[in-house]
XYZ file of N, CA and C in Angstrom:
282
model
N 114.079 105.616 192.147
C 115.387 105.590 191.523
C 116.279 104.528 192.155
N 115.828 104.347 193.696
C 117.081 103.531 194.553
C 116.688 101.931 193.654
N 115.387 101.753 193.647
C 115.023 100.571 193.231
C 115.523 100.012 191.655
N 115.298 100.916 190.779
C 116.192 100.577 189.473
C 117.390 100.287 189.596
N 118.296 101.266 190.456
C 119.690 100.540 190.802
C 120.071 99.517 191.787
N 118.993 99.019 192.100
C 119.134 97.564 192.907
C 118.736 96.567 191.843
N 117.846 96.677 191.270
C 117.336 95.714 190.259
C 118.579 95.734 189.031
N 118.980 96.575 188.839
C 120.239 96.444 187.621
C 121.193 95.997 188.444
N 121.624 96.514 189.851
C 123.124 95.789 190.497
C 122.837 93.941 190.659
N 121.290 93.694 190.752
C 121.181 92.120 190.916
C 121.201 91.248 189.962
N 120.559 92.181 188.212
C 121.005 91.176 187.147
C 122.151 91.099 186.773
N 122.834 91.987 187.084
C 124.577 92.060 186.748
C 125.349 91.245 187.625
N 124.939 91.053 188.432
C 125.220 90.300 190.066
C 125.114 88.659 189.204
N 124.303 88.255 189.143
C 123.873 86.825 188.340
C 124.798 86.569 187.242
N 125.103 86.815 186.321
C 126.176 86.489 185.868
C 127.247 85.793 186.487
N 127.899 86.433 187.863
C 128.663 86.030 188.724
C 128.704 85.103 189.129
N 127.558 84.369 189.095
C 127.128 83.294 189.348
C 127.484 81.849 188.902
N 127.370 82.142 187.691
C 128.118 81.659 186.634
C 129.542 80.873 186.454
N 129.758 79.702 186.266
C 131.345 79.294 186.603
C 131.727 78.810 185.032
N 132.470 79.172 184.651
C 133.115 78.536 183.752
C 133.534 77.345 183.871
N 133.683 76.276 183.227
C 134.300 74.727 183.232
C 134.887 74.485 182.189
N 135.678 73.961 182.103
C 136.558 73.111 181.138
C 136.385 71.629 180.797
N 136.234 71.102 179.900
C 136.405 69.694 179.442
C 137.026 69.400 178.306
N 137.392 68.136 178.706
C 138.447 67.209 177.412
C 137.606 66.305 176.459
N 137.526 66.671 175.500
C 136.599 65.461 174.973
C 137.589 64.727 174.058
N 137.419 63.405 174.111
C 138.112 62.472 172.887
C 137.240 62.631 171.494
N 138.032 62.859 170.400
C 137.542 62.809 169.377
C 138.145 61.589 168.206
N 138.005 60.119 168.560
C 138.805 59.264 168.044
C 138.505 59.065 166.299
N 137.518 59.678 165.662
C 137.173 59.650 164.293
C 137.646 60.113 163.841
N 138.038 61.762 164.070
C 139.154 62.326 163.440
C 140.215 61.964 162.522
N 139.960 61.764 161.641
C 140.856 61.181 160.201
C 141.496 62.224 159.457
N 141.295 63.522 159.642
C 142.300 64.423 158.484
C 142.611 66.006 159.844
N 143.482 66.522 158.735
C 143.871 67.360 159.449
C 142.981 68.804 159.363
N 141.963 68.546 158.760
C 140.682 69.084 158.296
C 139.542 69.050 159.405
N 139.414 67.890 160.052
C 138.234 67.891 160.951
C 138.860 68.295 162.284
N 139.071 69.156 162.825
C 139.378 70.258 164.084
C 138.680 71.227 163.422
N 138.949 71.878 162.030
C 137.659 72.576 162.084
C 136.616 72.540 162.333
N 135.676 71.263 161.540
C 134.711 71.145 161.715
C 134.068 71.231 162.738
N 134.688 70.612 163.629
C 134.321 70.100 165.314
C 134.561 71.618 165.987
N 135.569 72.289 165.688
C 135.761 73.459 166.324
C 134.624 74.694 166.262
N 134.276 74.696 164.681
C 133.238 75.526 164.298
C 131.768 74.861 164.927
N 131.825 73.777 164.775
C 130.155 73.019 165.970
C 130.533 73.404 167.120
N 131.726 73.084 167.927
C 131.586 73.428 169.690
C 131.187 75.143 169.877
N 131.723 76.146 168.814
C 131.680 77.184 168.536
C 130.153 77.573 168.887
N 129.155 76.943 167.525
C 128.133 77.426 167.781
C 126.888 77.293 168.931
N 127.707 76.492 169.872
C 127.061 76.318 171.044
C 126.539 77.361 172.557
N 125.482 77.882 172.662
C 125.776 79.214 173.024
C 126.237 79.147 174.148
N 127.405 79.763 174.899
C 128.051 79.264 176.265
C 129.251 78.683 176.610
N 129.654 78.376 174.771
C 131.188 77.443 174.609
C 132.292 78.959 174.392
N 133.126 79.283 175.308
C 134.092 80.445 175.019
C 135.063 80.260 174.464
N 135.768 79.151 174.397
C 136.874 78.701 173.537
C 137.014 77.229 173.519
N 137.232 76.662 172.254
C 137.523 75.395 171.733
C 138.622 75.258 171.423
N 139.538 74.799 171.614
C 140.797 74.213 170.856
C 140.677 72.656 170.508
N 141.049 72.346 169.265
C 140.940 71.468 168.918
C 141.988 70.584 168.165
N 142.621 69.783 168.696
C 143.589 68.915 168.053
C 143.532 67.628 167.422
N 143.889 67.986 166.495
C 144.024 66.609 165.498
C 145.015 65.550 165.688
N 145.911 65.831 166.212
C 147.551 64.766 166.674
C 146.717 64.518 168.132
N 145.926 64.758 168.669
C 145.501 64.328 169.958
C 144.489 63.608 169.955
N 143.439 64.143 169.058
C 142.266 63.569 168.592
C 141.385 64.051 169.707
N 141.411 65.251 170.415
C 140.875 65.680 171.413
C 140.523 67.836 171.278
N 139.482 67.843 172.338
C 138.845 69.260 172.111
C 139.004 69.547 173.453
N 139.825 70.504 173.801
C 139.602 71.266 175.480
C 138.724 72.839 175.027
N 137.539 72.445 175.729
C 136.340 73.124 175.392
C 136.247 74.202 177.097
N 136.372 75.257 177.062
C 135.416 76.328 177.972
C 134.292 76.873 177.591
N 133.737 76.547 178.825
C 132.118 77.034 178.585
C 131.449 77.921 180.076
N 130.233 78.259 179.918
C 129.597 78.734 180.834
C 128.679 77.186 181.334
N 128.998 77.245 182.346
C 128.015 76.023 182.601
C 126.724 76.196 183.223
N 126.460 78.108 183.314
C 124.714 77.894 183.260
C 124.226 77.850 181.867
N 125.030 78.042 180.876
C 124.511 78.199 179.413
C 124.278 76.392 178.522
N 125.493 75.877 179.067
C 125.954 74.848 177.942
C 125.925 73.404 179.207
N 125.963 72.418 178.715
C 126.569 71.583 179.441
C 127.838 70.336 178.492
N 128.223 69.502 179.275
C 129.403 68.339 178.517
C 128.284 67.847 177.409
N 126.980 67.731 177.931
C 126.694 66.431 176.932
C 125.769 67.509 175.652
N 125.575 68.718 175.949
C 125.445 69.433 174.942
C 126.745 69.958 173.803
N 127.761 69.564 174.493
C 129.111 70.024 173.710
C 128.980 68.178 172.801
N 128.878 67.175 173.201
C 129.076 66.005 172.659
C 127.936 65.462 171.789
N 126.636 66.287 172.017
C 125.615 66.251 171.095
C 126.107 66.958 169.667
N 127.191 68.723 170.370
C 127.313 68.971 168.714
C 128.214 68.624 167.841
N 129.209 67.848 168.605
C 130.129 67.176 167.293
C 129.637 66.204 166.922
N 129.361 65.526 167.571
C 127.950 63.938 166.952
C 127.601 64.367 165.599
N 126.622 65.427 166.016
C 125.350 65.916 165.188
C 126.737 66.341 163.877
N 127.592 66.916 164.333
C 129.074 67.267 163.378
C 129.772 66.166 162.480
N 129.338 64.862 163.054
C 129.829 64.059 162.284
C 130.965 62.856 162.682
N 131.176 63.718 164.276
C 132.612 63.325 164.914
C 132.068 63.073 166.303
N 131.483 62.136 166.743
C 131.038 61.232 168.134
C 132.199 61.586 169.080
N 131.575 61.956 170.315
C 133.043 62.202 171.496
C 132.376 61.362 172.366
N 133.235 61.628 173.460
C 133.372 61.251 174.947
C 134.058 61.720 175.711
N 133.295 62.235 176.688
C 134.639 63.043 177.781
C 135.820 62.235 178.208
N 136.617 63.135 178.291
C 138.066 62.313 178.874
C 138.237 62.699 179.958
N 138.006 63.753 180.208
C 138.577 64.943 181.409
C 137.302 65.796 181.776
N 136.940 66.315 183.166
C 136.204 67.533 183.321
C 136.914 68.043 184.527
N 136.487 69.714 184.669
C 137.442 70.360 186.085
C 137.129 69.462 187.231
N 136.028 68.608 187.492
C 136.097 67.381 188.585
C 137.130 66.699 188.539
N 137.871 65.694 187.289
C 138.468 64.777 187.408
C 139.725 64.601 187.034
């Protein structure tokens, strides 16, 4: 019994592990006040992205993620693949 509750306190433990990060991505294609969705609903389906905000008057996405799940250049693969090419501007490093 002791052993099941060590083995469940250590996968729950791992998670913890886990850091959230933030990044800025430039989104300079952005032409309507329409594509923040788009881009919002792609960073969305990324598994690991927790919140996207996405601005159109900025032309930019401040993206949280799990960064054992996701990484920057997996967030910039899915607006690409979206239609809307980024580049980081910002990460919690810089």
């Amino acid at each position: 019994m002791n052993k099941i509750v060590l083995v469940v306190l250590m996968a729950l433990s791992l998670s913890t592990w886990a850091e959230s990060k933030t990044v800025i991505l430039n989104l300079p294609t952005m032409n309507c006040a329409m594509c923040p969705i788009t881009v919002k609903k792609a960073l969305k389906n990324v598994k690991g992205v927790t919140d996207a905000d996405v601005s159109y008057e900025g032309k930019q996405a401040v993206v949280n993620f799990d960064d054992e799940l996701t990484s920057p250049d997996a967030l910039i693969n899915a607006t690409t693949n979206a239609g809307y090419p980024s580049t980081i501007k910002q990460t919690d490093e810089s």
